[in-house]
């Protein structure tokens, strides 16, 4: 290497170093805690566009504060549980963490979480519980105490392709019988037997929703008994399995599994693979984007609608399965006051409704309180996105039920999903009654084991 | 202090980082997990000794075919298919790639390349390739008038009745495991390069054709490498985790038909906080691998031929 090349190489290295130093400096500034403030360490799993929304909320909070400063740390969602676990056992947990796995009761049972009555005054907690919609309260409450503060709910409803319904002279369904009629009338089967479009096809993982809609409860809080094998849930699964009987397990398995997670344009409703599907509020944006693309391309715009899950005569209206994101405060945190202030700011409690409405609009998230849902900012958003209104209304309904908030909930959820999947996708599966009874027995044993230490 | 002691002390000081690492990161967790397997332990509360309860539960699950029993069946099915197939295909490919043909280096590279693709990326790729409705493989099967398969979404086993030749989730995982056979192939290729040409010449003089030379020269001389790959393949198959986690979205779906031992262990430990049960499971897994490897070593004296042995 001659001397001029060596100089050039050194200059390049130097410039790279300067760029990296500037970059590091730039990314550090966001999280530098001012000396006159107390740090609030906030762990979350949001990435992509959602992460920007989260950071905007954090920036707004930090700008509004004189006492606390939130330092947001994004980490991969699939091992957040484990990292938090290590942090709690290691004695250095974050001050507040966002979660969406059904682990709250397990952690609370083992004393790893601070109940909110140890963070705020009894009057504040009472006021908060009244302020939250019932589903948010259910998601955060274990054995009568609030351990988690829901910051956004995932509500399911029935999306339908209105254009197809109109072509067949059908109306959005109010009852299971009407949904079955849609399924029969609008399913398209090729001469070789291959289904091109299902009018409707139940997803095994949604027994949680249909079980509630059919009038069932998966768990009795008072007797601590797993009631999975109760008649309404059997009826719900029997109804789901009737689709397997009609089309065959192979066809159902090939069509249904995995559809739920297909993003954007691949959303099966947009891809024309279904007339109606059960899905969450996040699909409103996918539909709007698809319709905008159709307009841009000069194509006929497909019309979509959304309605509450239809129910059988003895079932529950405006019911379903709810889950969501929630804040947890691990035991051993350094700044519980700061965590509380940040949680109030985010959710909108205690006079922060305007800010929460702004966050919900930015993220397309469902408010956890009607006070936020009725804020003009959010109402204006509903006018722009009318499909979203159904979800917002359903969120406040009394029969939106989460996975039981008990220790062993993750196992409970997996085992129910397994039983329903066996019923739906295995050709020679045992009867629905047998499957549910066996699953209930296994879950009961697990739940009893999980709760056998700690509180009586 | 004697010079000998000082020298030993210096030696230990130099290896102490490794010794400390071994003790803290391997020996302690190893020993602790044995104790925890007899305890109710959730990481957050102190371990509570409960005797052999976890082992009794594992035994009952083996008897009923639920949970651990199901995971054993799934893992056994996967290992019994993927290990022999990967050895057969690896040896077959290595044999073909050892032929002196034009573009030999290119072919070798092409067959080895898949094994350097990260497992996460290849898993996602296979999900699309094996999609029951739109996957390339099913389209090909349909184009030659063969029935399309459910692959990852199938609660079936192609090698057991009544689903004979209905390829399900475990069969798809076996197929996917063969994607990484390039690793084994390279080892076989290297071993083949070491086979003395005199052996082939002697076989030719005795009138052996290609097939006879393969069975009576290549395979016996490769047997130590095949044995190595058999042991390693068995251990890797029993520990299969990443690909299963990705294709089943961490659940072992459909309906636990792809729930392997490692995934069951992971879910029990970190989702159900049942660390004692998971520890008991891991110890049974360890003992099983130990016994299986010992048995393989014992049988190896009948079919593994080391060059120069008995000289």
mmCIF file of N, CA and C in Angstrom, chain B residues 121-223:
data_model
loop_
_atom_site.group_PDB
_atom_site.id
_atom_site.type_symbol
_atom_site.label_atom_id
_atom_site.label_comp_id
_atom_site.label_asym_id
_atom_site.label_seq_id
_atom_site.Cartn_x
_atom_site.Cartn_y
_atom_site.Cartn_z
ATOM 1 N N UNK B 121 -34.568 -18.140 8.792
ATOM 2 C CA UNK B 121 -34.905 -17.771 7.410
ATOM 3 C C UNK B 121 -35.387 -19.004 6.645
ATOM 4 N N UNK B 122 -34.686 -20.118 6.814
ATOM 5 C CA UNK B 122 -35.088 -21.314 6.056
ATOM 6 C C UNK B 122 -36.451 -21.822 6.538
ATOM 7 N N UNK B 123 -36.744 -21.663 7.833
ATOM 8 C CA UNK B 123 -38.049 -22.110 8.337
ATOM 9 C C UNK B 123 -39.180 -21.318 7.692
ATOM 10 N N UNK B 124 -38.982 -19.997 7.618
ATOM 11 C CA UNK B 124 -40.020 -19.154 7.005
ATOM 12 C C UNK B 124 -40.191 -19.531 5.531
ATOM 13 N N UNK B 125 -39.078 -19.785 4.885
ATOM 14 C CA UNK B 125 -39.125 -20.187 3.478
ATOM 15 C C UNK B 125 -39.921 -21.487 3.316
ATOM 16 N N UNK B 126 -39.661 -22.439 4.197
ATOM 17 C CA UNK B 126 -40.356 -23.728 4.113
ATOM 18 C C UNK B 126 -41.843 -23.601 4.415
ATOM 19 N N UNK B 127 -42.201 -22.663 5.267
ATOM 20 C CA UNK B 127 -43.633 -22.454 5.537
ATOM 21 C C UNK B 127 -44.349 -22.119 4.228
ATOM 22 N N UNK B 128 -43.697 -21.284 3.415
ATOM 23 C CA UNK B 128 -44.316 -20.895 2.136
ATOM 24 C C UNK B 128 -44.239 -22.023 1.114
ATOM 25 N N UNK B 129 -43.092 -22.697 1.079
ATOM 26 C CA UNK B 129 -42.950 -23.796 0.105
ATOM 27 C C UNK B 129 -43.987 -24.889 0.346
ATOM 28 N N UNK B 130 -44.280 -25.117 1.639
ATOM 29 C CA UNK B 130 -45.162 -26.225 1.990
ATOM 30 C C UNK B 130 -46.574 -25.762 2.350
ATOM 31 N N UNK B 131 -46.942 -24.572 1.939
ATOM 32 C CA UNK B 131 -48.318 -24.124 2.193
ATOM 33 C C UNK B 131 -49.279 -25.082 1.477
ATOM 34 N N UNK B 132 -50.293 -25.580 2.202
ATOM 35 C CA UNK B 132 -51.148 -26.594 1.581
ATOM 36 C C UNK B 132 -51.937 -26.095 0.362
ATOM 37 N N UNK B 133 -52.236 -24.808 0.335
ATOM 38 C CA UNK B 133 -53.040 -24.314 -0.797
ATOM 39 C C UNK B 133 -52.179 -23.712 -1.911
ATOM 40 N N UNK B 134 -51.217 -22.898 -1.503
ATOM 41 C CA UNK B 134 -50.479 -22.146 -2.520
ATOM 42 C C UNK B 134 -49.002 -22.499 -2.607
ATOM 43 N N UNK B 135 -48.558 -23.489 -1.839
ATOM 44 C CA UNK B 135 -47.130 -23.847 -1.836
ATOM 45 C C UNK B 135 -46.682 -24.491 -3.137
ATOM 46 N N UNK B 136 -45.405 -24.267 -3.464
ATOM 47 C CA UNK B 136 -44.865 -24.794 -4.727
ATOM 48 C C UNK B 136 -44.937 -26.322 -4.766
ATOM 49 N N UNK B 137 -44.625 -26.940 -3.625
ATOM 50 C CA UNK B 137 -44.555 -28.404 -3.622
ATOM 51 C C UNK B 137 -45.920 -29.022 -3.908
ATOM 52 N N UNK B 138 -46.974 -28.477 -3.290
ATOM 53 C CA UNK B 138 -48.311 -29.013 -3.555
ATOM 54 C C UNK B 138 -48.744 -28.744 -4.985
ATOM 55 N N UNK B 139 -48.354 -27.608 -5.516
ATOM 56 C CA UNK B 139 -48.705 -27.317 -6.923
ATOM 57 C C UNK B 139 -48.037 -28.340 -7.838
ATOM 58 N N UNK B 140 -46.795 -28.672 -7.481
ATOM 59 C CA UNK B 140 -46.087 -29.667 -8.292
ATOM 60 C C UNK B 140 -46.804 -31.024 -8.189
ATOM 61 N N UNK B 141 -47.162 -31.400 -6.951
ATOM 62 C CA UNK B 141 -47.847 -32.686 -6.755
ATOM 63 C C UNK B 141 -49.138 -32.734 -7.565
ATOM 64 N N UNK B 142 -49.865 -31.620 -7.540
ATOM 65 C CA UNK B 142 -51.129 -31.588 -8.302
ATOM 66 C C UNK B 142 -50.860 -31.700 -9.802
ATOM 67 N N UNK B 143 -49.764 -31.060 -10.235
ATOM 68 C CA UNK B 143 -49.476 -31.064 -11.671
ATOM 69 C C UNK B 143 -49.146 -32.476 -12.176
ATOM 70 N N UNK B 144 -48.673 -33.341 -11.267
ATOM 71 C CA UNK B 144 -48.402 -34.718 -11.693
ATOM 72 C C UNK B 144 -49.476 -35.672 -11.143
ATOM 73 N N UNK B 145 -50.647 -35.079 -10.881
ATOM 74 C CA UNK B 145 -51.838 -35.848 -10.459
ATOM 75 C C UNK B 145 -51.656 -36.618 -9.153
ATOM 76 N N UNK B 146 -50.822 -36.075 -8.259
ATOM 77 C CA UNK B 146 -50.688 -36.676 -6.927
ATOM 78 C C UNK B 146 -51.480 -35.834 -5.928
ATOM 79 N N UNK B 147 -51.966 -36.449 -4.857
ATOM 80 C CA UNK B 147 -52.769 -35.661 -3.902
ATOM 81 C C UNK B 147 -51.904 -34.617 -3.178
ATOM 82 N N UNK B 148 -52.462 -33.427 -3.003
ATOM 83 C CA UNK B 148 -51.711 -32.411 -2.253
ATOM 84 C C UNK B 148 -51.740 -32.777 -0.765
ATOM 85 N N UNK B 149 -50.767 -32.252 -0.046
ATOM 86 C CA UNK B 149 -50.586 -32.624 1.362
ATOM 87 C C UNK B 149 -50.775 -31.417 2.265
ATOM 88 N N UNK B 150 -51.059 -31.711 3.543
ATOM 89 C CA UNK B 150 -51.270 -30.603 4.497
ATOM 90 C C UNK B 150 -49.962 -30.094 5.090
ATOM 91 N N UNK B 151 -48.914 -30.891 5.033
ATOM 92 C CA UNK B 151 -47.603 -30.520 5.560
ATOM 93 C C UNK B 151 -47.697 -29.959 6.971
ATOM 94 N N UNK B 152 -47.191 -28.749 7.198
ATOM 95 C CA UNK B 152 -47.129 -28.233 8.580
ATOM 96 C C UNK B 152 -48.508 -28.145 9.243
ATOM 97 N N UNK B 153 -49.563 -28.106 8.457
ATOM 98 C CA UNK B 153 -50.896 -27.944 9.036
ATOM 99 C C UNK B 153 -51.613 -29.268 9.241
ATOM 100 N N UNK B 154 -50.921 -30.347 8.963
ATOM 101 C CA UNK B 154 -51.588 -31.636 9.017
ATOM 102 C C UNK B 154 -51.416 -32.355 10.337
ATOM 103 N N UNK B 155 -52.527 -32.814 10.900
ATOM 104 C CA UNK B 155 -52.482 -33.656 12.105
ATOM 105 C C UNK B 155 -52.454 -35.113 11.639
ATOM 106 N N UNK B 156 -51.453 -35.445 10.871
ATOM 107 C CA UNK B 156 -51.319 -36.798 10.319
ATOM 108 C C UNK B 156 -49.848 -37.208 10.363
ATOM 109 N N UNK B 157 -49.614 -38.512 10.207
ATOM 110 C CA UNK B 157 -48.246 -39.039 10.122
ATOM 111 C C UNK B 157 -48.183 -39.961 8.915
ATOM 112 N N UNK B 158 -47.302 -39.635 7.985
ATOM 113 C CA UNK B 158 -47.264 -40.381 6.727
ATOM 114 C C UNK B 158 -46.790 -41.816 6.911
ATOM 115 N N UNK B 159 -46.075 -42.080 8.002
ATOM 116 C CA UNK B 159 -45.482 -43.407 8.162
ATOM 117 C C UNK B 159 -46.243 -44.303 9.139
ATOM 118 N N UNK B 160 -47.395 -43.829 9.618
ATOM 119 C CA UNK B 160 -48.171 -44.680 10.525
ATOM 120 C C UNK B 160 -49.609 -44.792 10.019
ATOM 121 N N UNK B 161 -50.231 -45.962 10.182
ATOM 122 C CA UNK B 161 -51.638 -46.064 9.825
ATOM 123 C C UNK B 161 -52.469 -45.259 10.823
ATOM 124 N N UNK B 162 -53.647 -44.757 10.529
ATOM 125 C CA UNK B 162 -54.355 -44.924 9.261
ATOM 126 C C UNK B 162 -54.034 -43.828 8.232
ATOM 127 N N UNK B 163 -53.041 -42.976 8.563
ATOM 128 C CA UNK B 163 -52.786 -41.819 7.679
ATOM 129 C C UNK B 163 -51.696 -42.122 6.663
ATOM 130 N N UNK B 164 -51.419 -43.379 6.416
ATOM 131 C CA UNK B 164 -50.271 -43.735 5.591
ATOM 132 C C UNK B 164 -50.187 -42.865 4.332
ATOM 133 N N UNK B 165 -49.039 -42.234 4.173
ATOM 134 C CA UNK B 165 -48.732 -41.340 3.043
ATOM 135 C C UNK B 165 -49.530 -40.034 3.038
ATOM 136 N N UNK B 166 -50.194 -39.721 4.152
ATOM 137 C CA UNK B 166 -50.750 -38.364 4.322
ATOM 138 C C UNK B 166 -49.704 -37.576 5.111
ATOM 139 N N UNK B 167 -48.981 -36.718 4.432
ATOM 140 C CA UNK B 167 -47.852 -36.039 5.072
ATOM 141 C C UNK B 167 -48.344 -34.894 5.949
ATOM 142 N N UNK B 168 -47.953 -34.953 7.216
ATOM 143 C CA UNK B 168 -48.387 -33.943 8.178
ATOM 144 C C UNK B 168 -47.231 -33.109 8.691
ATOM 145 N N UNK B 169 -47.450 -32.489 9.858
ATOM 146 C CA UNK B 169 -46.485 -31.505 10.360
ATOM 147 C C UNK B 169 -45.103 -32.121 10.631
ATOM 148 N N UNK B 170 -45.067 -33.317 11.229
ATOM 149 C CA UNK B 170 -43.755 -33.904 11.544
ATOM 150 C C UNK B 170 -43.031 -34.337 10.268
ATOM 151 N N UNK B 171 -43.809 -34.829 9.305
ATOM 152 C CA UNK B 171 -43.178 -35.216 8.035
ATOM 153 C C UNK B 171 -42.573 -33.988 7.361
ATOM 154 N N UNK B 172 -43.279 -32.861 7.473
ATOM 155 C CA UNK B 172 -42.759 -31.626 6.883
ATOM 156 C C UNK B 172 -41.466 -31.203 7.590
ATOM 157 N N UNK B 173 -41.426 -31.415 8.913
ATOM 158 C CA UNK B 173 -40.203 -31.065 9.647
ATOM 159 C C UNK B 173 -39.043 -31.975 9.239
ATOM 160 N N UNK B 174 -39.361 -33.241 8.966
ATOM 161 C CA UNK B 174 -38.323 -34.167 8.494
ATOM 162 C C UNK B 174 -37.789 -33.676 7.150
ATOM 163 N N UNK B 175 -38.715 -33.343 6.260
ATOM 164 C CA UNK B 175 -38.325 -32.849 4.935
ATOM 165 C C UNK B 175 -37.434 -31.609 5.082
ATOM 166 N N UNK B 176 -37.854 -30.744 5.995
ATOM 167 C CA UNK B 176 -37.106 -29.512 6.218
ATOM 168 C C UNK B 176 -35.705 -29.803 6.777
ATOM 169 N N UNK B 177 -35.606 -30.826 7.618
ATOM 170 C CA UNK B 177 -34.299 -31.137 8.219
ATOM 171 C C UNK B 177 -33.312 -31.595 7.140
ATOM 172 N N UNK B 178 -33.835 -32.181 6.055
ATOM 173 C CA UNK B 178 -32.945 -32.672 5.001
ATOM 174 C C UNK B 178 -32.317 -31.521 4.220
ATOM 175 N N UNK B 179 -32.926 -30.371 4.343
ATOM 176 C CA UNK B 179 -32.410 -29.145 3.717
ATOM 177 C C UNK B 179 -30.987 -28.867 4.203
ATOM 178 N N UNK B 180 -30.691 -29.222 5.448
ATOM 179 C CA UNK B 180 -29.373 -28.917 6.013
ATOM 180 C C UNK B 180 -28.398 -30.073 5.915
ATOM 181 N N UNK B 181 -28.682 -31.017 5.005
ATOM 182 C CA UNK B 181 -27.854 -32.221 4.926
ATOM 183 C C UNK B 181 -26.457 -31.910 4.388
ATOM 184 N N UNK B 182 -26.277 -30.708 3.838
ATOM 185 C CA UNK B 182 -24.976 -30.306 3.277
ATOM 186 C C UNK B 182 -23.840 -30.411 4.289
ATOM 187 N N UNK B 183 -24.169 -30.159 5.554
ATOM 188 C CA UNK B 183 -23.146 -30.256 6.604
ATOM 189 C C UNK B 183 -22.568 -31.659 6.678
ATOM 190 N N UNK B 184 -23.471 -32.645 6.725
ATOM 191 C CA UNK B 184 -23.051 -34.044 6.778
ATOM 192 C C UNK B 184 -22.308 -34.412 5.498
ATOM 193 N N UNK B 185 -22.852 -33.924 4.385
ATOM 194 C CA UNK B 185 -22.298 -34.264 3.076
ATOM 195 C C UNK B 185 -20.819 -33.876 2.978
ATOM 196 N N UNK B 186 -20.486 -32.700 3.500
ATOM 197 C CA UNK B 186 -19.103 -32.222 3.428
ATOM 198 C C UNK B 186 -18.176 -33.155 4.211
ATOM 199 N N UNK B 187 -18.675 -33.631 5.361
ATOM 200 C CA UNK B 187 -17.851 -34.548 6.166
ATOM 201 C C UNK B 187 -17.641 -35.861 5.405
ATOM 202 N N UNK B 188 -18.718 -36.355 4.779
ATOM 203 C CA UNK B 188 -18.575 -37.601 3.998
ATOM 204 C C UNK B 188 -17.610 -37.399 2.833
ATOM 205 N N UNK B 189 -17.728 -36.239 2.190
ATOM 206 C CA UNK B 189 -16.847 -35.958 1.046
ATOM 207 C C UNK B 189 -15.385 -35.985 1.481
ATOM 208 N N UNK B 190 -15.108 -35.333 2.607
ATOM 209 C CA UNK B 190 -13.736 -35.293 3.109
ATOM 210 C C UNK B 190 -13.253 -36.705 3.433
ATOM 211 N N UNK B 191 -14.150 -37.502 4.048
ATOM 212 C CA UNK B 191 -13.778 -38.871 4.406
ATOM 213 C C UNK B 191 -13.533 -39.708 3.152
ATOM 214 N N UNK B 192 -14.336 -39.460 2.123
ATOM 215 C CA UNK B 192 -14.169 -40.230 0.890
ATOM 216 C C UNK B 192 -12.816 -39.956 0.238
ATOM 217 N N UNK B 193 -12.359 -38.708 0.419
ATOM 218 C CA UNK B 193 -11.047 -38.349 -0.134
ATOM 219 C C UNK B 193 -9.919 -39.137 0.522
ATOM 220 N N UNK B 194 -10.190 -39.644 1.731
ATOM 221 C CA UNK B 194 -9.157 -40.383 2.466
ATOM 222 C C UNK B 194 -9.177 -41.883 2.187
ATOM 223 N N UNK B 195 -10.157 -42.338 1.407
ATOM 224 C CA UNK B 195 -10.221 -43.784 1.147
ATOM 225 C C UNK B 195 -9.077 -44.148 0.188
ATOM 226 N N UNK B 196 -8.225 -45.076 0.574
ATOM 227 C CA UNK B 196 -7.084 -45.415 -0.288
ATOM 228 C C UNK B 196 -7.561 -45.965 -1.637
ATOM 229 N N UNK B 197 -6.988 -45.464 -2.723
ATOM 230 C CA UNK B 197 -7.431 -45.900 -4.056
ATOM 231 C C UNK B 197 -7.084 -47.376 -4.282
ATOM 232 N N UNK B 198 -6.073 -47.859 -3.535
ATOM 233 C CA UNK B 198 -5.701 -49.267 -3.719
ATOM 234 C C UNK B 198 -6.879 -50.192 -3.407
ATOM 235 N N UNK B 199 -7.729 -49.757 -2.452
ATOM 236 C CA UNK B 199 -8.870 -50.608 -2.097
ATOM 237 C C UNK B 199 -9.812 -50.771 -3.287
ATOM 238 N N UNK B 200 -10.050 -49.633 -3.968
ATOM 239 C CA UNK B 200 -10.921 -49.694 -5.150
ATOM 240 C C UNK B 200 -10.255 -50.532 -6.254
ATOM 241 N N UNK B 201 -8.919 -50.339 -6.416
ATOM 242 C CA UNK B 201 -8.214 -51.081 -7.460
ATOM 243 C C UNK B 201 -8.268 -52.584 -7.169
ATOM 244 N N UNK B 202 -8.091 -52.929 -5.902
ATOM 245 C CA UNK B 202 -8.155 -54.342 -5.530
ATOM 246 C C UNK B 202 -9.545 -54.909 -5.796
ATOM 247 N N UNK B 203 -10.569 -54.088 -5.488
ATOM 248 C CA UNK B 203 -11.949 -54.534 -5.718
ATOM 249 C C UNK B 203 -12.204 -54.726 -7.209
ATOM 250 N N UNK B 204 -11.667 -53.788 -8.001
ATOM 251 C CA UNK B 204 -11.849 -53.899 -9.454
ATOM 252 C C UNK B 204 -11.191 -55.172 -9.978
ATOM 253 N N UNK B 205 -9.987 -55.447 -9.454
ATOM 254 C CA UNK B 205 -9.290 -56.670 -9.885
ATOM 255 C C UNK B 205 -10.106 -57.920 -9.548
ATOM 256 N N UNK B 206 -10.870 -57.792 -8.427
ATOM 257 C CA UNK B 206 -11.721 -58.930 -8.041
ATOM 258 C C UNK B 206 -13.029 -58.943 -8.832
ATOM 259 N N UNK B 207 -13.189 -57.950 -9.723
ATOM 260 C CA UNK B 207 -14.372 -57.940 -10.599
ATOM 261 C C UNK B 207 -15.538 -57.168 -10.036
ATOM 262 N N UNK B 208 -15.302 -56.295 -9.038
ATOM 263 C CA UNK B 208 -16.414 -55.534 -8.444
ATOM 264 C C UNK B 208 -16.834 -54.382 -9.351
ATOM 265 N N UNK B 209 -18.145 -54.181 -9.458
ATOM 266 C CA UNK B 209 -18.680 -53.034 -10.200
ATOM 267 C C UNK B 209 -18.861 -51.856 -9.263
ATOM 268 N N UNK B 210 -19.538 -50.808 -9.769
ATOM 269 C CA UNK B 210 -19.722 -49.589 -8.961
ATOM 270 C C UNK B 210 -20.492 -49.856 -7.669
ATOM 271 N N UNK B 211 -21.560 -50.646 -7.812
ATOM 272 C CA UNK B 211 -22.423 -50.884 -6.646
ATOM 273 C C UNK B 211 -21.669 -51.686 -5.586
ATOM 274 N N UNK B 212 -20.984 -52.739 -6.048
ATOM 275 C CA UNK B 212 -20.245 -53.561 -5.089
ATOM 276 C C UNK B 212 -19.140 -52.750 -4.423
ATOM 277 N N UNK B 213 -18.466 -51.900 -5.206
ATOM 278 C CA UNK B 213 -17.392 -51.068 -4.622
ATOM 279 C C UNK B 213 -17.983 -50.131 -3.554
ATOM 280 N N UNK B 214 -19.184 -49.625 -3.862
ATOM 281 C CA UNK B 214 -19.824 -48.704 -2.902
ATOM 282 C C UNK B 214 -20.129 -49.437 -1.583
ATOM 283 N N UNK B 215 -20.740 -50.627 -1.705
ATOM 284 C CA UNK B 215 -21.154 -51.340 -0.501
ATOM 285 C C UNK B 215 -19.989 -51.981 0.247
ATOM 286 N N UNK B 216 -18.984 -52.426 -0.501
ATOM 287 C CA UNK B 216 -17.926 -53.192 0.160
ATOM 288 C C UNK B 216 -16.637 -52.416 0.395
ATOM 289 N N UNK B 217 -16.538 -51.228 -0.208
ATOM 290 C CA UNK B 217 -15.339 -50.414 0.048
ATOM 291 C C UNK B 217 -15.750 -49.069 0.673
ATOM 292 N N UNK B 218 -16.616 -48.339 -0.060
ATOM 293 C CA UNK B 218 -16.937 -46.980 0.401
ATOM 294 C C UNK B 218 -17.644 -47.005 1.769
ATOM 295 N N UNK B 219 -18.725 -47.769 1.862
ATOM 296 C CA UNK B 219 -19.516 -47.744 3.108
ATOM 297 C C UNK B 219 -18.694 -48.221 4.315
ATOM 298 N N UNK B 220 -17.992 -49.349 4.225
ATOM 299 C CA UNK B 220 -17.214 -49.745 5.422
ATOM 300 C C UNK B 220 -16.148 -48.723 5.816
ATOM 301 N N UNK B 221 -15.488 -48.132 4.811
ATOM 302 C CA UNK B 221 -14.444 -47.172 5.197
ATOM 303 C C UNK B 221 -15.047 -45.862 5.706
ATOM 304 N N UNK B 222 -16.301 -45.584 5.262
ATOM 305 C CA UNK B 222 -16.972 -44.371 5.779
ATOM 306 C C UNK B 222 -17.630 -44.618 7.134
ATOM 307 N N UNK B 223 -17.695 -45.873 7.558
ATOM 308 C CA UNK B 223 -18.511 -46.197 8.733
ATOM 309 C C UNK B 223 -18.155 -45.385 9.992
#
